[in-house]
C-alpha cells in the first residue's frame, strides 16, 4: 500500500517569506510550529516532500550553493523537531524561461511521483499562493490546502476570482497538519 504524501511549498508555509527573497540562511526564520507540523505528519505516517519555486537562482540573486545552505538550515530545524523532509524539488528558473517545473506547472510534483512511486489519489498539496493550489490541481493531488500565512490572504482573493476553491483553508501549517491527521488515515482512503 502506498503511503500518503504531503507536498509542501516553502516560503510563507514553513518559513516567513520576504518580497526581497530569502538570500542567506540568517534570513530563514521558521513560522511558529511548522517543524512540529512536519513531525506530526511523519508520526501519523505521511511522507513530506518540498516543492519550491526558487527563481532567485535564475535571477542571479542567489547561487545554488547558497540555496543549499538555506535548505540545510531548514532540514536541520525540522530534524530537531523530530521531523523529516523526504525529498526536495526546486525550480531555479525565472517566470520567462518557459520551464516545465515552475509552479503552477505540475513538473516538480510529477518528477516526485516518478522518483518515489507516489499515488496522487493519496497526496496533498499545501501552499500559501494561488500557484501552489493550481499546481496541486494541475498535477492531480487529491486535496489542495491554502494556508493563511505568507501570501495566503491575497491568494484566496486571487483564487476566488478564478473560481478555484481550495479543499481546506488553514490558519497555518500546524493547523493544516492537525486537519489532515484528524481526517485521513489508512482506513479513510481518498478515492
Ligand atoms: Mg510560498
Ligand atoms: Zn523550472
Coordinates of C-alpha atoms and ligand atoms in Angstrom, one line a residue:
X1 CA 0.0 0.0 0.0
X2 CA 1.5 3.3 -1.0
X3 CA 1.9 6.0 1.6
X4 CA 0.1 9.3 1.9
X5 CA 2.3 12.1 0.7
X6 CA 2.1 15.8 1.7
X7 CA 3.8 18.2 -0.8
X8 CA 4.8 21.5 0.9
X9 CA 5.6 24.9 -0.5
X10 CA 8.5 26.5 1.5
X11 CA 8.3 30.3 1.7
X12 CA 5.2 31.6 3.5
X13 CA 4.4 28.0 4.7
X14 CA 7.4 26.7 6.5
X15 CA 9.3 30.0 6.9
X16 CA 8.4 33.7 6.8
X17 CA 8.5 34.9 3.3
X18 CA 10.2 38.1 2.1
X19 CA 9.5 40.2 -1.0
X20 CA 13.3 40.6 -1.3
X21 CA 13.8 36.8 -1.4
X22 CA 15.5 34.6 1.2
X23 CA 19.1 35.2 0.3
X24 CA 21.0 33.8 3.3
X25 CA 20.5 31.2 6.0
X26 CA 20.3 34.1 8.5
X27 CA 17.2 35.3 6.7
X28 CA 15.4 32.0 7.1
X29 CA 13.0 32.0 10.0
X30 CA 10.5 29.3 10.8
X31 CA 6.8 30.1 11.1
X32 CA 5.8 29.0 14.6
X33 CA 5.3 25.3 14.9
X34 CA 6.0 24.5 11.3
X35 CA 8.7 22.0 12.1
X36 CA 6.3 20.4 14.6
X37 CA 3.7 20.2 11.9
X38 CA 6.1 18.2 9.7
X39 CA 7.0 15.9 12.7
X40 CA 3.3 15.4 13.4
X41 CA 2.6 14.4 9.8
X42 CA 5.5 12.0 9.8
X43 CA 4.4 10.4 13.1
X44 CA 1.0 9.7 11.6
X45 CA 2.6 8.0 8.5
X46 CA 2.6 10.8 6.0
X47 CA 5.8 11.4 4.0
X48 CA 6.6 15.1 3.3
X49 CA 8.2 16.4 0.1
X50 CA 9.2 20.0 -0.6
X51 CA 8.2 21.6 -3.9
X52 CA 9.5 25.1 -4.1
X53 CA 9.9 27.8 -6.8
X54 CA 13.3 29.5 -6.3
X55 CA 13.6 32.0 -9.1
X56 CA 16.1 33.9 -7.1
X57 CA 18.6 31.4 -8.5
X58 CA 17.6 32.1 -12.1
X59 CA 17.5 35.8 -11.5
X60 CA 21.1 35.6 -10.3
X61 CA 20.2 36.8 -6.8
X62 CA 21.5 33.7 -5.0
X63 CA 23.7 30.7 -6.1
X64 CA 22.6 27.1 -5.9
X65 CA 25.2 26.7 -3.2
X66 CA 23.5 29.4 -1.1
X67 CA 20.1 27.9 -1.7
X68 CA 21.6 24.6 -0.5
X69 CA 22.9 26.2 2.7
X70 CA 19.4 27.7 3.4
X71 CA 17.7 24.4 2.8
X72 CA 20.2 22.7 5.2
X73 CA 19.2 25.1 7.9
X74 CA 15.6 24.2 7.2
X75 CA 16.2 20.4 7.3
X76 CA 18.2 20.7 10.4
X77 CA 15.4 22.6 12.2
X78 CA 12.9 20.1 11.1
X79 CA 15.0 17.2 12.3
X80 CA 15.5 18.9 15.6
X81 CA 11.7 18.8 16.0
X82 CA 11.7 15.1 15.1
X83 CA 10.5 15.5 11.5
X84 CA 12.0 14.6 8.2
X85 CA 11.6 16.0 4.7
X86 CA 12.0 13.0 2.4
X87 CA 13.0 14.9 -0.7
X88 CA 13.3 18.5 -2.1
X89 CA 12.4 19.6 -5.6
X90 CA 13.2 23.2 -6.5
X91 CA 12.6 25.2 -9.7
X92 CA 15.6 27.6 -10.2
X93 CA 14.0 29.2 -13.3
X94 CA 12.5 32.7 -13.8
X95 CA 8.9 33.1 -14.9
X96 CA 10.0 33.9 -18.5
X97 CA 12.3 30.8 -19.0
X98 CA 9.5 28.6 -20.1
X99 CA 10.4 25.6 -18.0
X100 CA 8.1 22.8 -17.0
X101 CA 8.8 22.9 -13.3
X102 CA 7.8 26.4 -12.1
X103 CA 4.5 26.3 -10.3
X104 CA 1.7 26.4 -11.3
X105 CA 3.1 23.9 -13.7
X106 CA 3.0 20.4 -12.2
X107 CA 6.5 19.4 -13.3
X108 CA 8.1 19.1 -9.8
X109 CA 5.2 17.0 -8.4
X110 CA 5.3 14.7 -11.5
X111 CA 9.0 14.3 -11.0
X112 CA 8.5 13.4 -7.4
X113 CA 5.8 10.9 -8.4
X114 CA 8.3 9.3 -10.8
X115 CA 11.1 9.2 -8.2
X116 CA 9.0 7.9 -5.3
X117 CA 6.1 6.0 -6.8
X118 CA 3.6 8.4 -5.2
X119 CA -0.2 7.8 -5.5
X120 CA -1.6 11.2 -6.2
X121 CA -5.0 10.0 -5.0
X122 CA -3.3 9.9 -1.6
X123 CA -1.5 13.2 -2.0
X124 CA -2.0 16.7 -0.5
X125 CA -0.5 20.0 -1.6
X126 CA -0.1 22.8 0.9
X127 CA 0.8 26.3 -0.1
X128 CA 0.3 30.0 0.5
X129 CA 0.0 31.1 -3.1
X130 CA -2.6 30.7 -5.8
X131 CA 0.1 29.0 -8.0
X132 CA 0.5 26.3 -5.3
X133 CA -3.1 25.4 -5.3
X134 CA -3.2 25.5 -9.1
X135 CA -0.1 23.3 -9.2
X136 CA -1.6 20.7 -6.9
X137 CA -4.8 20.7 -9.1
X138 CA -2.8 20.5 -12.3
X139 CA -0.8 17.6 -11.0
X140 CA -3.9 15.8 -9.8
X141 CA -3.3 15.9 -6.0
X142 CA -6.4 14.7 -4.1
X143 CA -6.5 17.6 -1.6
X144 CA -5.2 21.1 -2.0
X145 CA -4.9 23.3 1.1
X146 CA -4.3 27.0 1.3
X147 CA -2.6 28.4 4.5
X148 CA -3.3 32.0 5.6
X149 CA 0.3 32.7 6.4
X150 CA 2.6 34.3 3.8
X151 CA 0.6 35.3 0.7
X152 CA -2.4 33.3 1.9
X153 CA -5.0 36.1 2.2
X154 CA -4.0 37.6 -1.2
X155 CA -4.1 34.1 -2.7
X156 CA -7.6 33.4 -1.5
X157 CA -8.8 36.6 -3.3
X158 CA -6.9 35.6 -6.5
X159 CA -8.3 32.0 -6.4
X160 CA -11.8 33.2 -5.8
X161 CA -11.6 35.5 -8.8
X162 CA -10.5 32.5 -10.9
X163 CA -13.3 30.3 -9.5
X164 CA -10.9 28.0 -7.8
X165 CA -11.7 26.8 -4.3
X166 CA -9.1 25.2 -2.0
X167 CA -10.3 22.0 -0.3
X168 CA -9.4 23.4 3.1
X169 CA -8.3 26.8 4.4
X170 CA -5.9 26.5 7.4
X171 CA -4.6 29.2 9.6
X172 CA -1.0 27.9 9.3
X173 CA 0.9 24.7 8.5
X174 CA 0.3 23.3 12.0
X175 CA -3.5 23.7 11.7
X176 CA -3.3 22.0 8.2
X177 CA -1.4 19.1 9.7
X178 CA -3.9 18.7 12.5
X179 CA -6.8 18.7 10.0
X180 CA -5.1 16.2 7.7
X181 CA -4.1 13.8 10.5
X182 CA -7.6 14.0 12.1
X183 CA -9.4 13.3 8.8
X184 CA -7.2 11.0 6.8
X185 CA -5.8 7.6 7.7
X186 CA -5.2 4.3 6.1
X187 CA -8.9 3.5 6.9
X188 CA -10.1 6.5 5.1
X189 CA -8.6 6.5 1.6
X190 CA -9.3 9.3 -0.8
X191 CA -10.8 7.7 -3.9
Ligands
LIG1 MG1 5.0 30.4 -0.8
LIG2 ZN1 11.7 25.5 -13.6

